[in-house]
Coordinates of C-alpha atoms in Angstrom, one line a residue:
M1 CA 186.3 91.8 86.7
V2 CA 188.8 92.9 84.0
S3 CA 192.4 92.3 85.0
L4 CA 195.1 94.6 83.9
H5 CA 197.1 93.6 80.8
W6 CA 200.9 93.7 80.8
G7 CA 200.6 96.6 78.3
D8 CA 198.8 98.5 81.0
F9 CA 201.6 98.1 83.5
L10 CA 204.2 99.1 80.8
A11 CA 202.2 102.2 80.0
I12 CA 202.0 103.1 83.7
L13 CA 205.7 102.7 84.3
G14 CA 206.6 104.6 81.1
Y15 CA 204.3 107.5 82.0
F16 CA 205.7 107.9 85.5
G17 CA 209.3 107.6 84.1
V18 CA 208.7 110.5 81.7
I19 CA 206.9 112.6 84.3
I20 CA 209.5 112.2 87.0
G21 CA 212.3 112.9 84.5
F22 CA 210.6 116.1 83.3
G23 CA 209.9 117.1 86.9
L24 CA 213.6 116.8 87.8
W25 CA 214.6 118.8 84.8
S26 CA 212.0 121.5 85.5
S27 CA 212.9 121.8 89.2
C28 CA 216.3 123.1 88.2
Q29 CA 215.1 125.9 86.0
N30 CA 213.4 128.4 88.3
R31 CA 215.7 128.6 91.3
G32 CA 217.3 131.7 92.6
S33 CA 214.4 134.0 93.2
V34 CA 211.0 134.1 94.9
D35 CA 209.3 135.3 91.7
G36 CA 211.1 132.6 89.7
Y37 CA 210.0 129.8 92.0
F38 CA 206.4 130.9 92.8
L39 CA 205.4 133.0 89.8
A40 CA 207.7 131.7 86.9
R41 CA 209.4 135.1 86.9
R42 CA 206.1 136.7 85.8
S43 CA 207.0 135.8 82.2
M44 CA 204.2 133.4 81.2
N45 CA 202.0 134.3 78.2
F46 CA 198.3 133.7 78.1
I47 CA 198.4 130.1 76.8
P48 CA 200.3 128.5 79.8
V49 CA 198.4 130.7 82.2
G50 CA 195.0 129.5 80.9
A51 CA 196.2 125.9 80.8
S52 CA 197.6 126.2 84.3
L53 CA 194.4 127.7 85.7
F54 CA 192.4 124.8 84.2
A55 CA 194.8 122.1 85.3
S56 CA 195.0 123.5 88.8
N57 CA 191.2 123.1 89.0
I58 CA 190.8 119.7 87.5
G59 CA 191.8 116.7 89.6
S60 CA 191.0 113.1 90.3
G61 CA 187.9 114.3 92.2
H62 CA 186.5 115.6 89.0
F63 CA 186.9 112.3 87.1
I64 CA 185.2 110.4 89.9
G65 CA 182.9 113.0 91.4
L66 CA 181.8 115.1 88.4
A67 CA 181.2 112.0 86.3
G68 CA 179.4 110.3 89.2
S69 CA 177.2 113.3 89.8
G70 CA 176.5 113.3 86.0
A71 CA 175.5 109.7 86.2
A72 CA 173.2 110.3 89.1
S73 CA 171.7 113.7 88.3
G74 CA 172.3 114.3 84.6
L75 CA 173.4 117.4 82.8
G76 CA 172.6 119.8 85.6
T77 CA 176.0 118.9 87.1
A78 CA 177.7 120.7 84.2
T79 CA 176.4 124.0 85.5
F80 CA 179.2 123.9 88.2
E81 CA 181.7 124.0 85.3
L82 CA 180.0 126.3 82.9
S83 CA 179.4 128.9 85.6
A84 CA 183.2 129.1 86.2
L85 CA 183.6 130.9 82.9
L86 CA 181.8 134.0 84.2
V87 CA 183.8 134.0 87.5
L88 CA 187.1 133.7 85.6
I89 CA 186.2 136.9 83.7
I90 CA 185.4 138.5 87.1
L91 CA 188.9 137.4 88.2
G92 CA 190.6 138.9 85.2
W93 CA 188.7 142.1 84.9
V94 CA 187.9 143.0 88.6
F95 CA 190.1 141.2 91.2
L96 CA 193.4 140.8 89.4
P97 CA 193.9 144.5 88.7
V98 CA 193.5 145.2 92.4
Y99 CA 195.9 142.5 93.4
I100 CA 198.5 143.7 90.9
R101 CA 198.1 147.3 91.7
A102 CA 198.5 146.4 95.4
G103 CA 201.8 144.8 94.5
V104 CA 201.1 141.4 96.2
S105 CA 201.7 137.8 95.1
T106 CA 199.7 136.0 97.8
M107 CA 196.2 136.4 99.2
P108 CA 197.3 136.7 102.9
E109 CA 199.6 139.5 101.8
Y110 CA 196.7 141.4 100.3
I111 CA 194.6 140.9 103.4
K112 CA 197.5 142.1 105.5
K113 CA 197.9 145.3 103.4
R114 CA 194.2 145.9 103.2
F115 CA 193.3 145.5 106.9
G116 CA 196.5 145.2 109.0
G117 CA 196.8 142.9 112.0
D118 CA 197.3 139.2 111.9
R119 CA 194.2 137.5 113.2
I120 CA 192.4 137.5 109.8
R121 CA 195.4 135.8 108.3
I122 CA 195.4 133.2 111.1
Y123 CA 191.7 132.6 110.6
L124 CA 192.2 132.0 106.9
S125 CA 195.1 129.6 107.6
V126 CA 193.0 127.6 110.0
L127 CA 190.1 127.5 107.5
S128 CA 192.5 126.4 104.8
L129 CA 193.5 123.4 106.9
I130 CA 189.9 122.5 107.6
L131 CA 189.0 122.6 103.9
Y132 CA 192.1 120.6 103.1
I133 CA 190.9 117.8 105.4
F134 CA 187.3 117.7 104.4
T135 CA 187.3 118.6 100.7
K136 CA 190.9 117.8 99.5
I137 CA 192.8 115.0 101.2
S138 CA 189.8 112.8 102.1
A139 CA 188.1 113.3 98.7
D140 CA 191.3 112.6 96.8
L141 CA 192.1 109.5 98.9
F142 CA 188.6 108.2 98.3
S143 CA 188.6 108.9 94.6
G144 CA 192.0 107.4 94.0
A145 CA 191.4 104.4 96.1
L146 CA 188.1 103.7 94.3
F147 CA 190.1 103.6 91.0
I148 CA 192.6 101.1 92.5
K149 CA 189.8 99.0 94.0
L150 CA 188.1 98.6 90.7
A151 CA 191.3 98.0 88.7
I152 CA 192.9 95.3 90.9
D153 CA 190.0 94.3 93.2
F154 CA 191.6 95.6 96.4
D155 CA 189.7 96.5 99.6
L156 CA 189.0 100.3 99.7
Y157 CA 191.3 100.9 102.8
A158 CA 194.0 98.7 101.4
S159 CA 193.9 100.9 98.3
I160 CA 194.2 104.0 100.5
G161 CA 197.3 102.4 102.1
I162 CA 198.9 102.0 98.6
L163 CA 198.1 105.6 97.7
L164 CA 199.7 106.9 101.0
L165 CA 202.8 104.8 100.4
I166 CA 203.2 106.1 96.9
A167 CA 202.5 109.7 98.0
G168 CA 205.1 109.2 100.8
V169 CA 207.7 108.2 98.3
F170 CA 206.9 111.1 96.1
T171 CA 207.1 113.5 99.1
I172 CA 210.4 112.2 100.4
G173 CA 211.9 112.3 96.9
G174 CA 210.7 115.7 96.2
G175 CA 171.9 95.1 109.9
A176 CA 169.5 93.6 107.8
T177 CA 166.2 95.4 107.6
A178 CA 163.4 94.8 105.2
V179 CA 163.7 97.2 102.2
I180 CA 160.7 98.9 100.8
C181 CA 162.0 100.2 97.5
N182 CA 160.7 103.4 96.0
S183 CA 159.7 102.7 92.4
T184 CA 161.6 105.8 91.2
C185 CA 164.9 104.7 92.8
G186 CA 167.5 103.9 90.2
L187 CA 165.6 105.6 87.4
P188 CA 166.9 108.8 85.7
R189 CA 165.2 112.1 86.7
K190 CA 162.6 113.7 84.5
D191 CA 164.9 116.7 84.1
Y192 CA 168.0 114.5 83.5
F193 CA 168.9 116.5 80.4
N194 CA 168.2 120.0 81.7
L195 CA 170.8 122.4 83.1
V196 CA 168.3 124.8 84.8
R197 CA 165.9 123.1 87.2
S198 CA 163.0 123.8 89.5
I199 CA 163.5 125.3 93.0
D200 CA 162.7 122.0 94.7
S201 CA 165.1 119.8 92.6
D202 CA 168.6 118.5 93.4
F203 CA 170.1 121.5 91.7
P204 CA 167.6 124.4 92.3
W205 CA 168.0 127.4 90.0
P206 CA 168.3 130.0 92.8
G207 CA 171.2 128.0 94.4
M208 CA 172.9 127.4 91.1
S209 CA 172.5 131.1 90.1
F210 CA 173.6 132.8 93.3
G211 CA 174.8 130.2 95.8
L212 CA 177.2 128.7 93.3
L213 CA 178.4 132.2 92.3
I214 CA 179.4 132.8 95.9
S215 CA 181.4 129.6 96.2
S216 CA 183.0 130.2 92.7
V217 CA 184.1 133.7 93.6
W218 CA 185.8 132.4 96.7
Y219 CA 187.5 129.6 94.8
W220 CA 188.6 131.5 91.6
C221 CA 189.2 135.0 93.0
S222 CA 190.6 134.5 96.4
D223 CA 192.2 131.0 96.6
Q224 CA 196.0 131.2 96.5
V225 CA 196.5 128.2 94.3
I226 CA 194.3 129.7 91.5
V227 CA 195.2 133.4 91.8
Q228 CA 198.9 132.6 91.8
R229 CA 198.7 131.1 88.3
A230 CA 197.1 134.3 86.9
L231 CA 199.7 136.5 88.7
A232 CA 202.5 134.6 86.8
A233 CA 201.4 136.2 83.5
K234 CA 203.8 138.7 81.9
N235 CA 201.2 141.5 82.1
L236 CA 197.6 142.2 82.9
T237 CA 196.4 141.7 79.3
H238 CA 198.0 138.2 79.2
A239 CA 196.4 137.5 82.6
K240 CA 193.0 138.4 81.2
A241 CA 193.6 136.3 78.1
G242 CA 194.7 133.4 80.3
C243 CA 191.4 133.6 82.1
I244 CA 189.5 133.5 78.8
V245 CA 191.5 130.4 77.7
A246 CA 190.7 128.7 81.0
G247 CA 187.0 129.7 80.5
Y248 CA 186.9 128.1 77.1
L249 CA 188.6 125.0 78.5
K250 CA 185.8 124.8 81.2
F251 CA 183.5 123.6 78.4
L252 CA 185.5 120.4 78.2
P253 CA 184.3 118.7 81.5
L254 CA 180.8 118.6 80.1
F255 CA 182.0 116.4 77.3
L256 CA 184.9 114.6 79.0
M257 CA 183.3 113.9 82.4
V258 CA 179.6 114.7 82.7
L259 CA 178.5 113.0 79.5
P260 CA 180.7 109.9 80.0
G261 CA 179.2 109.6 83.5
M262 CA 175.7 109.6 81.9
V263 CA 176.9 107.0 79.4
G264 CA 178.3 104.9 82.2
R265 CA 174.8 104.8 83.7
I266 CA 173.3 103.6 80.4
L267 CA 176.0 101.0 79.8
F268 CA 176.1 99.7 83.3
P269 CA 172.6 100.4 84.7
N270 CA 172.7 97.6 87.3
E271 CA 176.0 98.7 88.8
V272 CA 176.1 102.5 88.3
G273 CA 172.4 103.0 88.8
C274 CA 171.8 100.5 91.6
S275 CA 169.2 101.5 94.2
D276 CA 168.9 98.5 96.6
P277 CA 171.3 99.2 99.5
E278 CA 172.3 95.5 99.9
E279 CA 173.0 95.2 96.2
C280 CA 175.0 98.4 96.1
K281 CA 177.0 97.2 99.1
I282 CA 178.0 94.1 97.2
L283 CA 178.8 95.9 93.9
C284 CA 180.8 98.9 95.2
G285 CA 180.9 98.6 99.0
N286 CA 178.6 101.5 99.5
E287 CA 174.9 101.3 100.5
G288 CA 174.2 104.8 99.4
G289 CA 174.8 104.1 95.7
C290 CA 177.5 103.4 93.1
S291 CA 177.3 106.5 90.9
N292 CA 181.0 107.3 91.7
I293 CA 182.2 104.2 89.8
A294 CA 180.8 105.5 86.5
Y295 CA 184.1 106.8 85.1
P296 CA 186.4 104.1 86.4
K297 CA 184.0 101.5 85.1
L298 CA 184.2 103.0 81.6
V299 CA 188.0 103.1 81.7
I300 CA 188.5 99.6 83.0
E301 CA 185.8 97.8 81.1
L302 CA 186.0 99.5 77.7
M303 CA 189.4 100.9 77.0
P304 CA 192.0 98.7 75.2
P305 CA 195.2 97.4 77.0
G306 CA 197.9 100.1 77.1
A307 CA 195.4 103.0 76.8
R308 CA 193.7 101.7 79.9
G309 CA 197.0 101.7 81.8
L310 CA 197.9 105.2 80.5
M311 CA 194.5 106.5 81.8
L312 CA 195.2 104.9 85.1
A313 CA 198.6 106.4 85.2
V314 CA 197.2 109.9 84.4
M315 CA 194.7 109.5 87.2
M316 CA 197.4 108.4 89.7
A317 CA 199.7 111.2 88.6
A318 CA 197.0 113.8 89.1
L319 CA 196.2 112.3 92.5
M320 CA 199.9 112.2 93.6
S321 CA 200.4 115.8 92.5
S322 CA 197.4 116.9 94.4
L323 CA 198.2 115.0 97.6
T324 CA 201.9 116.0 97.8
S325 CA 201.1 119.7 97.1
I326 CA 198.4 119.6 99.8
F327 CA 200.8 117.9 102.2
N328 CA 203.5 120.5 101.6
S329 CA 201.0 123.4 101.8
S330 CA 199.3 122.2 104.9
S331 CA 202.6 121.6 106.6
A332 CA 203.8 125.1 105.7
I333 CA 200.6 126.8 106.8
F334 CA 200.6 125.0 110.2
T335 CA 204.3 125.5 111.0
M336 CA 204.7 129.0 109.8
D337 CA 201.3 130.6 110.5
I338 CA 200.3 128.7 113.7
W339 CA 203.1 126.8 115.4
R340 CA 205.6 129.7 115.1
R341 CA 203.1 131.9 116.9
I342 CA 202.8 129.3 119.7
R343 CA 206.6 128.9 119.9
P344 CA 208.2 132.0 118.2
K345 CA 211.7 130.8 119.1
S346 CA 211.3 127.3 117.6
K347 CA 214.3 126.0 115.6
D348 CA 214.2 124.8 112.0
W349 CA 214.6 121.1 113.1
E350 CA 211.6 121.5 115.4
L351 CA 209.5 123.1 112.6
M352 CA 210.4 120.2 110.2
I353 CA 209.4 117.6 112.8
V354 CA 206.2 119.4 113.7
G355 CA 205.3 119.8 110.0
R356 CA 205.7 116.1 109.3
L357 CA 203.7 115.0 112.4
F358 CA 200.9 117.4 111.4
V359 CA 200.7 115.8 108.0
L360 CA 200.2 112.4 109.7
V361 CA 197.4 113.9 111.8
L362 CA 195.7 115.3 108.6
V363 CA 195.9 111.9 106.9
V364 CA 194.5 110.1 109.9
V365 CA 191.6 112.5 110.3
S366 CA 190.9 112.4 106.5
I367 CA 190.8 108.6 106.5
L368 CA 188.4 108.5 109.5
W369 CA 186.2 111.0 107.6
I370 CA 185.9 108.8 104.4
P371 CA 182.9 106.8 105.6
I372 CA 181.1 110.2 106.0
I373 CA 181.9 111.0 102.4
Q374 CA 180.5 107.7 101.2
A375 CA 177.2 108.3 103.0
S376 CA 176.9 112.0 102.2
Q377 CA 174.8 113.6 99.5
G378 CA 173.5 110.3 98.2
S379 CA 177.1 109.0 97.9
R380 CA 177.9 111.6 95.2
L381 CA 181.4 112.9 95.8
F382 CA 181.2 116.1 93.8
D383 CA 178.0 117.1 95.6
Y384 CA 179.7 116.4 98.9
I385 CA 182.6 118.7 98.0
Q386 CA 180.3 121.5 96.9
A387 CA 178.2 121.1 100.1
V388 CA 181.2 121.4 102.5
T389 CA 182.4 124.4 100.5
S390 CA 179.0 126.1 100.8
Y391 CA 179.2 125.7 104.6
L392 CA 182.7 127.2 105.0
A393 CA 183.6 129.4 102.1
P394 CA 180.9 132.1 101.8
P395 CA 182.2 134.2 104.7
V396 CA 185.6 134.4 103.1
C397 CA 184.0 135.4 99.8
A398 CA 181.9 138.1 101.5
I399 CA 185.0 139.6 103.1
Y400 CA 187.0 139.6 99.9
V401 CA 184.1 141.3 98.0
L402 CA 183.8 143.9 100.8
A403 CA 187.6 144.4 100.9
V404 CA 187.8 145.0 97.1
F405 CA 184.7 147.1 96.6
F406 CA 184.1 149.0 99.9
K407 CA 186.8 151.0 101.6
R408 CA 184.7 151.6 104.7
I409 CA 185.2 148.0 105.8
N410 CA 187.8 147.8 108.5
E411 CA 189.7 145.0 110.3
Q412 CA 187.2 144.7 113.2
G413 CA 184.3 144.4 110.8
A414 CA 186.1 141.9 108.6
F415 CA 187.3 139.7 111.5
W416 CA 184.1 139.5 113.5
G417 CA 182.1 139.0 110.3
L418 CA 184.3 136.0 109.6
I419 CA 183.8 134.7 113.1
I420 CA 180.0 135.0 112.9
G421 CA 180.0 133.3 109.5
L422 CA 182.3 130.5 110.8
I423 CA 180.0 129.9 113.8
V424 CA 176.9 129.7 111.6
G425 CA 178.6 127.6 108.9
M426 CA 180.2 125.2 111.3
T427 CA 176.8 124.8 113.1
R428 CA 175.2 123.6 109.8
F429 CA 178.3 121.5 109.0
I430 CA 178.3 119.6 112.3
W431 CA 174.5 119.4 112.3
Q432 CA 174.4 118.1 108.7
F433 CA 177.0 115.3 109.2
S434 CA 175.7 114.2 112.6
Y435 CA 172.8 112.6 110.7
E436 CA 173.1 109.8 108.2
E437 CA 171.4 110.5 104.9
P438 CA 169.4 107.3 104.0
P439 CA 169.7 105.9 100.5
C440 CA 166.8 106.4 98.1
A441 CA 165.3 103.0 98.8
R442 CA 165.1 104.0 102.5
S443 CA 164.0 107.6 102.1
Y444 CA 161.0 106.8 104.4
L445 CA 163.5 106.5 107.2
D446 CA 164.8 110.1 106.8
K447 CA 164.4 111.7 110.2
R448 CA 166.6 114.7 109.7
P449 CA 165.3 118.2 110.6
A450 CA 163.7 120.1 107.8
I451 CA 166.5 122.7 108.0
I452 CA 168.9 120.0 107.0
S453 CA 166.8 117.9 104.5
K454 CA 164.8 120.8 102.9
V455 CA 167.3 123.7 102.8
H456 CA 169.7 123.0 99.9
Y457 CA 173.4 123.5 100.6
L458 CA 173.6 126.2 97.9
H459 CA 170.6 128.1 99.4
F460 CA 172.4 127.9 102.7
G461 CA 175.5 129.4 101.1
I462 CA 173.4 132.4 100.1
I463 CA 172.1 132.8 103.6
L464 CA 175.6 132.5 105.1
F465 CA 177.1 135.0 102.7
T466 CA 174.3 137.5 103.6
I467 CA 174.8 137.1 107.3
T468 CA 178.6 137.6 107.0
F469 CA 178.2 140.6 104.6
L470 CA 175.7 142.4 106.8
S471 CA 177.6 141.6 110.1
A472 CA 180.9 142.9 108.7
W473 CA 179.3 146.0 107.3
A474 CA 177.4 146.8 110.6
I475 CA 180.5 146.3 112.8
S476 CA 182.6 148.4 110.5
L477 CA 180.1 151.3 110.7
M478 CA 180.2 151.1 114.5
T479 CA 184.0 151.2 114.7
K480 CA 186.7 153.6 113.5
P481 CA 187.3 153.7 109.7
I482 CA 190.6 153.1 108.0
P483 CA 192.0 156.5 106.9
D484 CA 192.2 156.8 103.1
K485 CA 196.0 157.0 103.0
Y486 CA 196.2 153.3 104.1
I487 CA 193.9 151.9 101.3
K488 CA 195.1 153.8 98.2
R489 CA 195.3 151.3 95.3
L490 CA 193.9 148.5 97.5
T491 CA 190.3 148.7 96.4
Y492 CA 188.6 148.6 92.9
F493 CA 187.6 152.3 93.2
T494 CA 191.0 153.5 94.4
L495 CA 192.8 151.5 91.8
N496 CA 194.2 154.5 89.9
D497 CA 195.3 156.6 92.8
D498 CA 198.6 158.3 92.1
E499 CA 200.0 157.7 95.5
E500 CA 201.0 154.4 97.0
P501 CA 199.3 153.3 100.2
V502 CA 201.0 153.9 103.5
E503 CA 201.9 150.6 105.2
I504 CA 199.9 149.7 108.2
K505 CA 202.2 149.2 111.1
D506 CA 200.6 147.1 113.8
G507 CA 200.5 148.2 117.4
K508 CA 200.2 145.8 120.3
G509 CA 197.4 143.1 120.2
M510 CA 196.1 140.8 117.6
C511 CA 194.1 143.5 115.8
G512 CA 197.0 146.0 115.8
N513 CA 196.0 149.6 115.1
F514 CA 192.3 148.7 114.7
C515 CA 191.6 147.9 118.3
V516 CA 189.0 150.2 119.9
G517 CA 190.6 153.5 120.8
A518 CA 193.7 153.0 118.5
N519 CA 194.8 156.1 116.7
L520 CA 195.8 155.4 113.1
D521 CA 197.0 158.9 112.4
E522 CA 199.5 159.0 115.2
D523 CA 203.1 159.6 114.4
D524 CA 204.8 156.3 113.4
S525 CA 208.0 157.4 114.9
E526 CA 206.5 157.1 118.4
K527 CA 206.2 153.4 118.0
T528 CA 208.9 151.1 119.3
K529 CA 210.7 148.8 116.9
E530 CA 209.2 145.8 118.7
D531 CA 205.7 147.0 117.8
E532 CA 206.4 147.5 114.1
I533 CA 205.5 144.6 111.9
S534 CA 205.3 145.9 108.4
V535 CA 204.6 144.1 105.1
E536 CA 207.6 144.2 102.8
P537 CA 206.6 145.0 99.3
I538 CA 207.3 142.3 96.7
Q539 CA 207.4 144.8 93.9
D540 CA 208.6 148.4 93.5
S541 CA 206.1 151.0 92.3
H542 CA 207.7 151.3 88.9
L543 CA 207.6 147.5 88.4
I544 CA 203.8 147.5 89.0
E545 CA 203.4 150.4 86.5
D546 CA 205.5 148.4 84.0
Y547 CA 203.4 145.3 84.5
L548 CA 200.1 147.2 84.0
E549 CA 201.0 149.7 81.3
K550 CA 204.5 149.8 79.7
K551 CA 204.6 146.1 78.8
S552 CA 201.1 146.2 77.4
P553 CA 201.2 144.4 73.9
G554 CA 198.8 146.9 72.5
R555 CA 195.3 148.1 72.8
W556 CA 194.1 145.7 70.1
L557 CA 195.0 142.7 72.2
S558 CA 193.1 144.2 75.2
R559 CA 190.1 144.8 73.0
L560 CA 190.4 141.2 71.7
C561 CA 190.2 140.0 75.3
D562 CA 187.0 142.0 75.8
V563 CA 185.4 140.6 72.7
N564 CA 186.3 137.0 73.6
A565 CA 184.9 137.6 77.1
I566 CA 181.5 138.5 75.5
I567 CA 181.7 135.5 73.2
A568 CA 182.6 133.1 76.0
I569 CA 179.6 134.3 78.1
S570 CA 177.4 134.1 75.1
L571 CA 178.4 130.5 74.4
S572 CA 177.8 129.6 78.1
G573 CA 174.3 131.1 77.8
F574 CA 173.7 129.2 74.6
C575 CA 174.5 125.9 76.2
I576 CA 172.1 126.7 79.1
A577 CA 169.3 127.6 76.7
F578 CA 170.0 124.6 74.3
F579 CA 169.8 122.0 77.1
N580 CA 166.5 123.4 78.4
R581 CA 164.5 123.1 75.1
Y582 CA 163.0 119.8 76.0
D583 CA 161.0 118.5 78.9
F584 CA 162.0 114.9 79.4

């Protein structure tokens, strides 16, 4: 066990001192307007946009999970990062022009304009809270606690307590059974250095090609945290360039996380590559395996004093930033989108109390879920996160793709498509985690149904996307279409319409004007004021035009973005081809 040096503690204190000071200074700069606070007054050039996109994606879960998955499975893990480059280009060239032309700054606002009604927005709010619990809070708590456990030899749950205490301060201030070991357990896979793998491997090529694309489109093209960064650009060309910068930066995790994880397995084969459940339990407190300790082990064992403390400080800062932002976001979502609909006349003090109590509920549920994370996906954190995403995100991806590309999709089709997708996804989710996945050495005890053990989570993501897509399409065809005047400029193929869309004003009921029998073409003046709930535009028409055209820095920069998009995709293809030359 390597104890921390006094230089490590000095580096940690100094780092947090600088970060807190800079944060206090920065918090005073963008006050006074919504655009200033949320979108940096839409004045960012492509460099901070690209850096912000990358930083918003990379967190403590990557350092623990991605490196751990690299240690366990090899280079194939890097495909999760390299594939993001293509999806970032899809964001900049396909989705962002639609969002900008629609004049929106949030994803719920786009859904509201595109479909009307409120029930899809409520669905997305509830889904966000579910994903916060199972892929954000619990995963961040686990990864951060693992770092503290290795650094100062604390119990895992005592380390979680320390994290919650620090996060609270930040938020307020701003059976023994004989083991028959498989001889291959603990040994690297034959395709350890390959990015593209066979259909029956841990990263099957159909799942990595199509299932991962579905999850990535959901994350990069419809998640508010990500899209908000791109919308902060001074114009569309800079937004595209920012996506290219972020795409180039996505090559870094291969060298900064995946390869170090593989190195950790080589340097510490008995610890990182342990296969005996009893031995793993002693080494890292987890019978399923210890691959998640690969990166922390490298930092704590090999880095010199001071540098080691600085790295720990960076990890803790990333974790605190992630936790506090999630706490704030989840509190706001629950109080504003859910609680206010239960109690529309609730006072501000009630909303504040409810919000804080809800955060406590989230934390408790997340902590109770951590043992499931430890036992899931062979104890590989990153694979666990991707699996949960594949069970819940594909329906949302399907609806956004339909909303952007097909104007025939209406609110009823979108909503019921989401509900069908949620039922199918949650069935797999609950079914999956109702069974304990045995460690490699006890694979002979795997009694899970074939649909759980044989159908890869990425393949299931493809199935779930298809079910949602077809359901939403069929229901839309069987119900009344949205008149064209309501969807001008709100889809990719109506992007350049001269006229602005007419605002959808909701009638009575959750689905507003899209309930069966509703008449969208009726005179709006006949509605009562109580029935009118319209979306207030964030931008005037001339501001949108200015953003798209008049502030364009020149056609040469736009052409340069197109060329770099081709170069970036080519580099990604080269990496995939290069790391499949050899059969190890």
